[in-house]
Tab-separated table of C-alpha atoms and ligand atoms in Angstrom:
chain	number	residue	atom	x	y	z
A	663	MET	CA	102.862	119.649	138.356
A	664	ASN	CA	104.006	116.317	136.569
A	665	PHE	CA	101.558	115.836	134.188
A	666	VAL	CA	103.324	112.623	132.162
A	667	SER	CA	103.479	108.977	133.335
A	668	ASP	CA	106.343	107.181	133.831
A	669	ARG	CA	105.519	104.845	131.089
A	670	LEU	CA	105.404	107.591	128.731
A	671	LYS	CA	108.879	108.985	129.898
A	672	ARG	CA	110.400	105.705	128.350
A	673	ILE	CA	109.733	106.466	124.965
A	674	LYS	CA	110.549	109.293	122.329
A	675	PRO	CA	108.180	110.621	119.631
A	676	SER	CA	108.441	109.259	116.170
A	677	MET	CA	111.746	110.585	114.557
A	678	THR	CA	110.562	110.193	110.978
A	679	VAL	CA	107.403	111.855	111.954
A	680	GLY	CA	109.452	114.781	113.554
A	681	ILE	CA	111.695	115.016	110.443
A	682	ASN	CA	108.682	115.611	108.183
A	683	VAL	CA	107.262	117.982	110.498
A	684	LYS	CA	110.494	119.888	110.340
A	685	ALA	CA	110.930	119.821	106.791
A	686	ASN	CA	107.342	120.901	105.974
A	687	ALA	CA	107.598	123.841	108.290
A	688	LEU	CA	110.742	124.965	106.565
A	689	ARG	CA	108.712	124.676	103.425
A	690	ALA	CA	105.889	126.627	104.711
A	691	GLU	CA	108.360	129.445	105.801
A	692	GLY	CA	109.209	129.568	101.867
A	693	LYS	CA	112.510	127.443	101.953
A	694	ASP	CA	112.993	125.278	98.940
A	695	VAL	CA	113.158	121.882	100.489
A	696	LEU	CA	112.814	118.367	98.957
A	697	VAL	CA	111.329	115.829	101.367
A	698	LEU	CA	112.546	112.439	100.926
A	699	ALA	CA	111.558	111.434	104.368
A	700	ALA	CA	108.361	110.125	104.023
A	701	GLY	CA	107.304	106.536	104.431
A	702	GLU	CA	104.224	106.425	101.834
A	703	PRO	CA	103.600	106.471	98.294
A	704	ASP	CA	103.176	109.466	96.359
A	705	PHE	CA	100.442	107.957	94.394
A	706	ASP	CA	96.843	108.464	95.122
A	707	THR	CA	94.538	105.753	96.466
A	708	PRO	CA	93.099	104.097	93.187
A	709	GLU	CA	89.673	105.230	92.004
A	710	ASN	CA	87.835	101.924	92.629
A	711	ILE	CA	88.719	102.059	96.292
A	712	ARG	CA	87.966	105.750	96.667
A	713	LYS	CA	84.334	105.119	94.954
A	714	ALA	CA	83.677	102.073	97.391
A	715	ALA	CA	84.330	104.523	100.330
A	716	ALA	CA	82.006	106.956	98.567
A	717	ARG	CA	79.272	104.333	98.314
A	718	ALA	CA	79.676	102.984	101.746
A	719	ILE	CA	78.860	106.434	103.097
A	720	GLU	CA	75.953	107.147	100.567
A	721	GLU	CA	74.825	103.480	101.582
A	722	GLY	CA	74.678	104.837	105.574
A	723	GLN	CA	77.774	102.291	106.485
A	724	THR	CA	78.308	104.918	109.202
A	725	ARG	CA	77.692	103.201	112.372
A	726	TYR	CA	79.719	101.190	114.815
A	727	VAL	CA	81.466	98.243	113.251
A	728	PRO	CA	83.046	95.297	114.923
A	729	GLY	CA	86.697	95.780	115.927
A	730	LYS	CA	87.872	92.802	114.459
A	731	GLY	CA	86.509	93.813	111.126
A	732	THR	CA	82.990	93.511	109.581
A	733	PRO	CA	82.119	89.952	108.295
A	734	VAL	CA	82.955	91.032	104.632
A	735	LEU	CA	86.320	92.499	105.243
A	736	GLN	CA	87.375	89.438	107.647
A	737	LYS	CA	86.166	87.301	104.563
A	738	ALA	CA	88.580	89.429	102.160
A	739	ILE	CA	91.208	89.186	104.307
A	740	GLN	CA	90.754	85.467	105.000
A	741	GLN	CA	90.828	85.021	101.115
A	742	LYS	CA	93.774	87.130	100.817
A	743	PHE	CA	96.067	85.003	103.063
A	744	LEU	CA	94.578	82.036	101.619
A	745	SER	CA	95.501	83.117	97.770
A	746	ASP	CA	98.762	85.358	98.445
A	747	ASN	CA	100.445	83.459	101.194
A	748	ASN	CA	98.801	79.870	101.267
A	749	LEU	CA	97.884	80.323	104.896
A	750	LYS	CA	94.560	79.008	106.308
A	751	TYR	CA	93.309	81.284	108.980
A	752	GLU	CA	89.778	80.861	110.582
A	753	LEU	CA	87.741	83.931	111.149
A	754	ASP	CA	88.739	83.825	114.917
A	755	GLU	CA	92.235	84.082	114.037
A	756	ILE	CA	91.979	87.384	111.867
A	757	MET	CA	91.711	90.846	113.308
A	758	VAL	CA	91.638	94.335	112.030
A	759	GLY	CA	93.222	97.616	113.633
A	760	VAL	CA	93.991	101.144	113.169
A	761	GLY	CA	96.718	100.666	110.707
A	762	GLY	CA	99.561	98.381	110.788
A	763	LYS	CA	101.432	100.232	113.771
A	764	HIS	CA	98.333	99.786	115.890
A	765	ILE	CA	98.395	95.990	115.227
A	766	ILE	CA	101.765	96.042	116.436
A	767	TYR	CA	100.924	98.310	119.553
A	768	ASN	CA	98.085	95.932	120.277
A	769	ALA	CA	99.990	92.685	119.829
A	770	MET	CA	102.706	94.136	122.554
A	771	MET	CA	100.165	95.472	125.064
A	772	ALA	CA	98.150	92.008	124.717
A	773	THR	CA	101.316	89.632	125.339
A	774	LEU	CA	104.138	91.406	127.059
A	775	ASN	CA	104.796	91.364	130.854
A	776	GLN	CA	107.330	93.675	132.398
A	777	GLY	CA	110.860	92.862	131.368
A	778	ASP	CA	109.711	90.403	128.454
A	779	GLU	CA	112.704	90.667	126.006
A	780	VAL	CA	111.974	91.162	121.923
A	781	ILE	CA	114.440	90.813	119.736
A	782	ILE	CA	114.619	93.548	117.048
A	783	PRO	CA	117.188	93.456	114.243
A	784	SER	CA	118.589	96.685	113.442
A	785	PRO	CA	118.456	98.649	110.994
A	786	TYR	CA	114.615	98.637	112.148
A	787	TRP	CA	111.608	100.166	111.786
A	788	VAL	CA	111.650	103.381	113.960
A	789	SER	CA	108.581	102.500	115.918
A	790	TYR	CA	109.393	99.081	117.084
A	791	PRO	CA	111.718	99.649	120.202
A	792	ASP	CA	109.414	102.343	121.543
A	793	ILE	CA	106.037	100.184	121.339
A	794	VAL	CA	107.874	97.339	123.160
A	795	LEU	CA	108.856	100.019	125.672
A	796	LEU	CA	105.501	101.357	126.040
A	797	ALA	CA	104.379	97.800	126.583
A	798	GLU	CA	106.976	97.586	129.457
A	799	GLY	CA	108.905	94.912	127.580
A	800	LYS	CA	112.845	95.317	126.762
A	801	PRO	CA	114.031	95.729	123.287
A	802	VAL	CA	116.958	93.565	122.604
A	803	ILE	CA	118.718	95.188	119.656
A	804	VAL	CA	120.561	93.003	117.415
A	805	LYS	CA	122.836	95.057	114.708
A	806	CYS	CA	122.915	93.529	111.293
A	807	SER	CA	125.374	94.903	109.273
A	808	GLU	CA	125.475	95.708	105.476
A	809	ASP	CA	127.750	92.898	104.734
A	810	GLN	CA	125.059	90.336	105.863
A	811	GLY	CA	122.373	92.435	103.823
A	812	PHE	CA	121.233	94.182	107.179
A	813	LYS	CA	119.407	90.658	107.818
A	814	ILE	CA	119.615	88.774	111.395
A	815	THR	CA	121.591	85.575	111.019
A	816	ALA	CA	120.409	82.274	112.633
A	817	GLU	CA	123.571	82.286	114.922
A	818	GLN	CA	122.803	85.855	115.721
A	819	LEU	CA	119.350	84.845	116.595
A	820	ALA	CA	120.341	81.851	118.624
A	821	ASN	CA	122.974	84.142	120.520
A	822	ASN	CA	120.368	86.656	121.467
A	823	ILE	CA	117.769	84.390	122.842
A	824	THR	CA	117.466	84.355	127.049
A	825	PRO	CA	114.752	82.710	128.897
A	826	ASN	CA	112.949	86.043	128.630
A	827	THR	CA	112.650	86.312	125.131
A	828	LYS	CA	108.942	86.560	124.075
A	829	TRP	CA	108.901	88.070	120.523
A	830	LEU	CA	111.231	87.987	117.289
A	831	MET	CA	110.476	91.227	115.010
A	832	LEU	CA	110.967	90.376	111.360
A	833	ASN	CA	110.066	92.660	108.652
A	834	SER	CA	110.627	91.823	104.999
A	835	PRO	CA	110.709	93.697	102.581
A	836	SER	CA	112.131	96.190	105.259
A	837	ASN	CA	112.037	99.727	106.208
A	838	PRO	CA	114.272	101.160	106.017
A	839	THR	CA	117.009	98.842	103.956
A	840	GLY	CA	114.534	97.115	101.302
A	841	ALA	CA	116.346	93.980	102.145
A	842	VAL	CA	114.067	90.957	101.615
A	843	TYR	CA	114.653	87.384	103.496
A	844	SER	CA	114.976	84.493	101.173
A	845	GLU	CA	113.390	81.218	101.854
A	846	LYS	CA	116.690	79.795	102.546
A	847	GLU	CA	117.136	82.476	105.194
A	848	LEU	CA	113.769	82.255	106.805
A	849	LEU	CA	114.391	78.578	107.076
A	850	GLU	CA	117.631	78.863	108.940
A	851	LEU	CA	115.790	81.029	111.415
A	852	SER	CA	112.989	78.676	111.771
A	853	SER	CA	115.463	75.739	113.082
A	854	VAL	CA	116.421	77.975	115.686
A	855	LEU	CA	113.015	78.926	116.514
A	856	LEU	CA	111.584	75.550	116.344
A	857	LYS	CA	114.257	74.846	119.498
A	858	HIS	CA	112.517	77.662	121.595
A	859	PRO	CA	108.648	76.903	121.523
A	860	ASN	CA	107.978	80.047	123.769
A	861	ILE	CA	109.005	82.606	121.520
A	862	LEU	CA	106.284	84.550	119.179
A	863	ILE	CA	107.376	85.925	115.835
A	864	MET	CA	106.036	89.258	114.337
A	865	SER	CA	106.137	88.643	110.616
A	866	ASP	CA	105.726	92.420	109.505
A	867	ASP	CA	104.724	92.124	105.871
A	868	ILE	CA	103.324	95.389	105.113
A	869	TYR	CA	105.523	95.746	102.266
A	870	GLU	CA	104.817	92.458	100.529
A	871	LYS	CA	103.708	93.484	97.362
A	872	ILE	CA	106.293	96.300	97.078
A	873	ILE	CA	108.867	93.734	95.745
A	874	TYR	CA	111.028	93.935	92.527
A	875	GLY	CA	112.249	91.784	89.467
A	876	SER	CA	112.434	88.098	90.404
A	877	VAL	CA	112.422	88.499	94.028
A	878	LYS	CA	110.242	86.246	95.873
A	879	PHE	CA	108.289	87.188	98.876
A	880	THR	CA	107.962	84.525	101.399
A	881	THR	CA	106.137	85.055	104.971
A	882	LEU	CA	107.394	82.620	107.755
A	883	ALA	CA	103.782	81.023	109.108
A	884	SER	CA	103.564	79.619	105.403
A	885	LEU	CA	107.216	78.382	104.879
A	886	GLU	CA	107.262	76.768	108.296
A	887	PRO	CA	103.916	75.678	109.279
A	888	LYS	CA	104.726	74.302	112.646
A	889	LEU	CA	105.520	77.855	113.507
A	890	LYS	CA	102.073	79.198	111.978
A	891	ASP	CA	100.717	79.332	115.745
A	892	ARG	CA	103.461	81.488	117.083
A	893	CYS	CA	103.491	83.766	114.144
A	894	LEU	CA	101.517	86.875	114.071
A	895	THR	CA	101.429	87.652	110.481
A	896	LEU	CA	101.030	91.432	109.900
A	897	ASN	CA	99.828	93.169	106.794
A	898	GLY	CA	97.721	96.355	106.078
A	899	VAL	CA	96.595	98.363	103.122
A	900	SER	CA	98.516	101.703	103.857
A	901	LYS	CA	101.637	100.883	101.381
A	902	SER	CA	100.298	98.462	98.605
A	903	TYR	CA	97.332	100.300	98.167
A	904	CYS	CA	98.394	103.965	98.607
A	905	MET	CA	96.144	104.110	101.715
A	906	THR	CA	98.188	105.389	104.517
A	907	GLY	CA	95.701	107.995	105.770
A	908	TRP	CA	92.701	105.408	105.822
A	909	ARG	CA	94.163	103.666	108.675
A	910	LEU	CA	93.968	100.160	108.345
A	911	GLY	CA	96.085	97.135	109.019
A	912	TYR	CA	95.293	93.607	109.875
A	913	CYS	CA	96.625	90.313	110.970
A	914	GLY	CA	96.187	86.537	111.339
A	915	ALA	CA	97.480	84.809	114.513
A	916	HIS	CA	96.525	82.443	117.148
A	917	LYS	CA	92.933	83.047	118.427
A	918	ASP	CA	93.931	83.379	121.942
A	919	ILE	CA	96.352	86.462	120.886
A	920	ILE	CA	93.648	87.826	118.582
A	921	SER	CA	91.002	87.765	121.423
A	922	ALA	CA	93.294	89.559	123.785
A	923	MET	CA	93.961	92.091	121.188
A	924	ASN	CA	90.296	92.466	120.708
A	925	LYS	CA	89.917	92.870	124.304
A	926	ILE	CA	92.245	95.874	124.286
A	927	GLN	CA	90.660	97.486	121.154
A	928	SER	CA	87.122	97.080	122.740
A	929	GLN	CA	88.320	99.271	125.616
A	930	SER	CA	90.053	101.744	123.706
A	931	ASN	CA	89.348	102.918	120.167
A	932	SER	CA	86.486	100.280	119.712
A	933	SER	CA	87.254	99.888	115.644
A	934	THR	CA	89.052	101.410	112.804
A	935	SER	CA	86.559	103.627	110.670
A	936	SER	CA	83.664	101.707	108.959
A	937	ILE	CA	84.279	103.625	105.857
A	938	SER	CA	87.893	102.644	105.765
A	939	MET	CA	86.660	99.094	106.269
A	940	ALA	CA	84.590	99.407	103.078
A	941	ALA	CA	87.287	100.882	101.093
A	942	SER	CA	89.770	97.886	102.200
A	943	VAL	CA	87.079	95.250	101.119
A	944	GLU	CA	87.376	96.784	97.615
A	945	ALA	CA	91.263	97.150	97.972
A	946	LEU	CA	91.623	93.552	98.850
A	947	ASN	CA	88.732	91.918	96.258
A	948	GLY	CA	89.395	94.614	93.529
A	949	THR	CA	91.617	94.953	90.589
A	950	GLN	CA	95.369	94.464	91.664
A	951	ASP	CA	96.787	95.866	88.194
A	952	PHE	CA	97.835	99.255	89.610
A	953	ILE	CA	100.385	97.534	92.021
A	954	SER	CA	102.642	96.471	89.005
A	955	GLU	CA	102.265	99.784	87.659
A	956	HIS	CA	103.313	101.315	90.546
A	957	ASN	CA	106.171	99.117	91.200
A	958	LYS	CA	107.521	99.638	87.616
A	959	LYS	CA	107.817	103.269	88.431
A	960	PHE	CA	109.329	102.665	91.771
A	961	VAL	CA	112.095	100.392	89.923
A	962	LEU	CA	112.856	103.365	87.342
A	963	ARG	CA	113.245	105.678	90.301
A	964	ARG	CA	115.080	103.292	92.539
A	965	ASP	CA	117.902	102.579	89.855
A	966	MET	CA	118.140	106.004	89.262
A	967	VAL	CA	118.885	107.084	92.735
A	968	VAL	CA	121.292	104.186	93.459
A	969	SER	CA	123.403	105.031	90.457
A	970	LYS	CA	123.326	108.810	91.203
A	971	LEU	CA	124.081	108.238	94.929
A	972	ASN	CA	127.082	105.724	93.715
A	973	GLU	CA	128.606	108.431	91.853
A	974	ILE	CA	129.228	110.454	94.957
A	975	GLU	CA	132.589	110.065	96.511
A	976	GLY	CA	131.999	109.354	100.242
A	977	ILE	CA	128.780	107.528	99.646
A	978	THR	CA	127.705	103.886	98.675
A	979	CYS	CA	124.478	102.330	98.132
A	980	GLN	CA	123.010	98.954	97.495
A	981	THR	CA	120.236	98.269	95.382
A	982	PRO	CA	117.333	97.542	97.653
A	983	LYS	CA	114.964	94.618	96.500
A	984	GLY	CA	111.681	95.786	97.967
A	985	ALA	CA	109.766	98.657	99.719
A	986	PHE	CA	110.579	102.398	98.526
A	987	TYR	CA	113.851	103.130	100.622
A	988	VAL	CA	117.483	103.366	99.774
A	989	TYR	CA	119.701	103.036	102.868
A	990	PRO	CA	123.201	104.375	101.716
A	991	SER	CA	126.261	104.450	103.750
A	992	CYS	CA	127.921	107.945	104.355
A	993	LYS	CA	131.025	106.374	106.108
A	994	GLY	CA	133.397	108.324	103.712
A	995	ILE	CA	131.670	111.461	104.668
A	996	ILE	CA	132.249	111.441	108.335
A	997	GLY	CA	135.036	113.520	109.498
A	998	ARG	CA	135.114	115.616	106.648
A	999	LYS	CA	134.635	119.431	107.125
A	1000	THR	CA	131.809	122.097	106.102
A	1001	LYS	CA	133.079	125.320	104.419
A	1002	GLU	CA	132.318	126.907	107.648
A	1003	GLY	CA	134.847	124.425	109.268
A	1004	LYS	CA	132.223	122.295	111.286
A	1005	GLU	CA	133.119	118.645	111.136
A	1006	ILE	CA	130.439	116.276	110.261
A	1007	LYS	CA	130.901	113.884	113.104
A	1008	ASN	CA	127.778	111.392	112.490
A	1009	ASP	CA	124.738	110.676	109.976
A	1010	GLU	CA	122.622	112.759	111.878
A	1011	ASP	CA	125.076	115.845	111.641
A	1012	PHE	CA	125.078	114.666	107.973
A	1013	MET	CA	121.251	115.012	107.538
A	1014	ASN	CA	121.331	118.358	109.199
A	1015	TYR	CA	124.134	119.512	106.776
A	1016	LEU	CA	121.992	118.409	103.766
A	1017	LEU	CA	118.919	120.117	105.152
A	1018	ASP	CA	120.406	123.211	106.111
A	1019	LYS	CA	122.783	123.687	103.240
A	1020	GLU	CA	120.719	122.276	100.032
A	1021	GLY	CA	117.196	121.603	101.115
A	1022	VAL	CA	117.061	118.042	101.193
A	1023	ALA	CA	115.406	116.052	103.972
A	1024	GLY	CA	116.194	112.377	104.697
A	1025	VAL	CA	116.340	110.278	107.785
A	1026	HIS	CA	119.661	109.612	109.661
A	1027	GLY	CA	120.689	105.956	110.393
A	1028	GLU	CA	120.774	106.423	114.119
A	1029	ALA	CA	117.192	106.523	114.243
A	1030	PHE	CA	116.843	103.008	112.530
A	1031	GLY	CA	119.563	101.779	114.966
A	1032	LEU	CA	122.648	101.451	112.478
A	1033	SER	CA	125.195	104.209	111.686
A	1034	PRO	CA	126.544	105.520	109.439
A	1035	TYR	CA	123.664	105.282	107.089
A	1036	PHE	CA	120.745	107.159	106.016
A	1037	ARG	CA	117.270	106.638	104.492
A	1038	LEU	CA	115.939	108.219	101.408
A	1039	SER	CA	112.441	107.550	100.258
A	1040	TYR	CA	112.281	107.140	96.388
A	1041	ALA	CA	108.382	107.325	96.664
A	1042	THR	CA	108.346	110.965	94.753
A	1043	SER	CA	108.806	112.283	91.428
A	1044	GLU	CA	111.615	111.278	89.242
A	1045	SER	CA	112.625	115.126	88.530
A	1046	ILE	CA	112.427	115.708	92.579
A	1047	LEU	CA	114.686	112.535	93.188
A	1048	GLU	CA	117.172	113.767	90.236
A	1049	ASP	CA	117.435	117.539	91.811
A	1050	ALA	CA	117.553	115.951	95.427
A	1051	CYS	CA	120.497	113.742	94.321
A	1052	ASN	CA	122.292	116.394	92.320
A	1053	ARG	CA	122.044	118.619	95.648
A	1054	ILE	CA	123.553	116.088	97.820
A	1055	ALA	CA	126.349	115.657	95.256
A	1056	LYS	CA	126.803	119.437	95.108
A	1057	ALA	CA	126.774	119.556	99.148
A	1058	CYS	CA	129.303	116.766	99.411
A	1059	LYS	CA	131.623	118.321	96.989
A	1060	GLU	CA	131.785	121.199	99.259
A	1061	LEU	CA	133.150	119.256	102.144
A	1062	THR	CA	136.917	119.059	102.814
B	1981	PLP	C1	107.730	98.314	108.553
B	1981	PLP	C2	106.488	99.070	109.020
B	1981	PLP	N1	105.737	98.497	109.623
B	1981	PLP	C3	104.431	99.071	109.845
B	1981	PLP	C4	103.924	100.231	109.367
B	1981	PLP	C5	102.942	100.961	109.700
B	1981	PLP	O1	102.143	101.036	108.902
B	1981	PLP	P1	100.458	101.808	108.820
B	1981	PLP	O2	100.154	101.825	110.428
B	1981	PLP	O3	100.438	103.043	108.232
B	1981	PLP	O4	99.589	100.824	108.598
B	1981	PLP	C6	104.942	100.935	108.664
B	1981	PLP	C7	104.842	102.285	108.349
B	1981	PLP	O5	105.680	103.101	107.840
B	1981	PLP	C8	106.261	100.340	108.308
B	1981	PLP	O6	107.371	100.945	107.527
């Protein structure tokens, strides 16, 4: 008997989740594995947020809550958009979901008709194409090379627009590359988008606050107000507030999109947890001091990893401007042979080799739509990162 729908057959499970499961299983077997594949900060949720959640439980905030967010959370999100992004969203233009991923899923389900195209610059976050496929849309992958900073250009955007284009996905700072779009780059994209009034833009700002040095974060709806009604500005507490397990994302968008997304939520998950909503109020309204503390640590780790990787023959690594990943090229490794005579044919072979040989788990670039690269997360301790880089160097030296 065939249990599975045709819709589901179109997609594959998340590769990053799969690699983490494999690495953790090896660890459980007693193997010495360093996992640099996770997409989450290694810091605990700050104490003030944990306490707010505990208080919410004690106070009995344990019943059904509105799917679009409790009134106090909606106000906190409204204020966040205003003070951080200079974006004025009315309350009916704001909604909450079960993480940023769920917001993207809901948005695609609410807006895509069969065959509608979604332009996805690659390297992309692994879930974008599969969510689009699940919603019966057609992902249009646009490869953005390293020499263009892994970012889509206005020319590439213009060349990939068709009468069926419904969405453009933008993610800055980016997972997996850490690339950040400048104001100038976003304005160039805007000038193309203004000529095509039917295209919506998903601005995935989930790494907004994990950005380094003097690099400035900009979001499209705020930079080009004429596009505001066509932008879905996505954010969430997962990354900046170390709350990946709490499952809360939010967005601002045109009220018709929000209302359609709420309709889906009302007939599916109803809402995210009332406790997560209470905790997120504290995250958004409470002290933000720990964010710069975390970023200071991330910068030290990033610089160490970039410099150590660049010392390895066959690997080159740019310095990312945000998020907590590096996306080095392993072009110089492809074609080399292991001691056992097995050729490293692509980035997936290289990642399997590193995992089997030295117990280092990263994610191959193909999972993000651009090879030959690999993603390492530096959201882990400096000692683990140093150990991992030394092991990668050792493994590469053994290749001939
Ligand atoms: C680019 C990007 N967008 C969205 C998400 C979703 O975050 P969450 O669903 O955990 O809030 C992630 C998580 O890895 C991400 O990297």
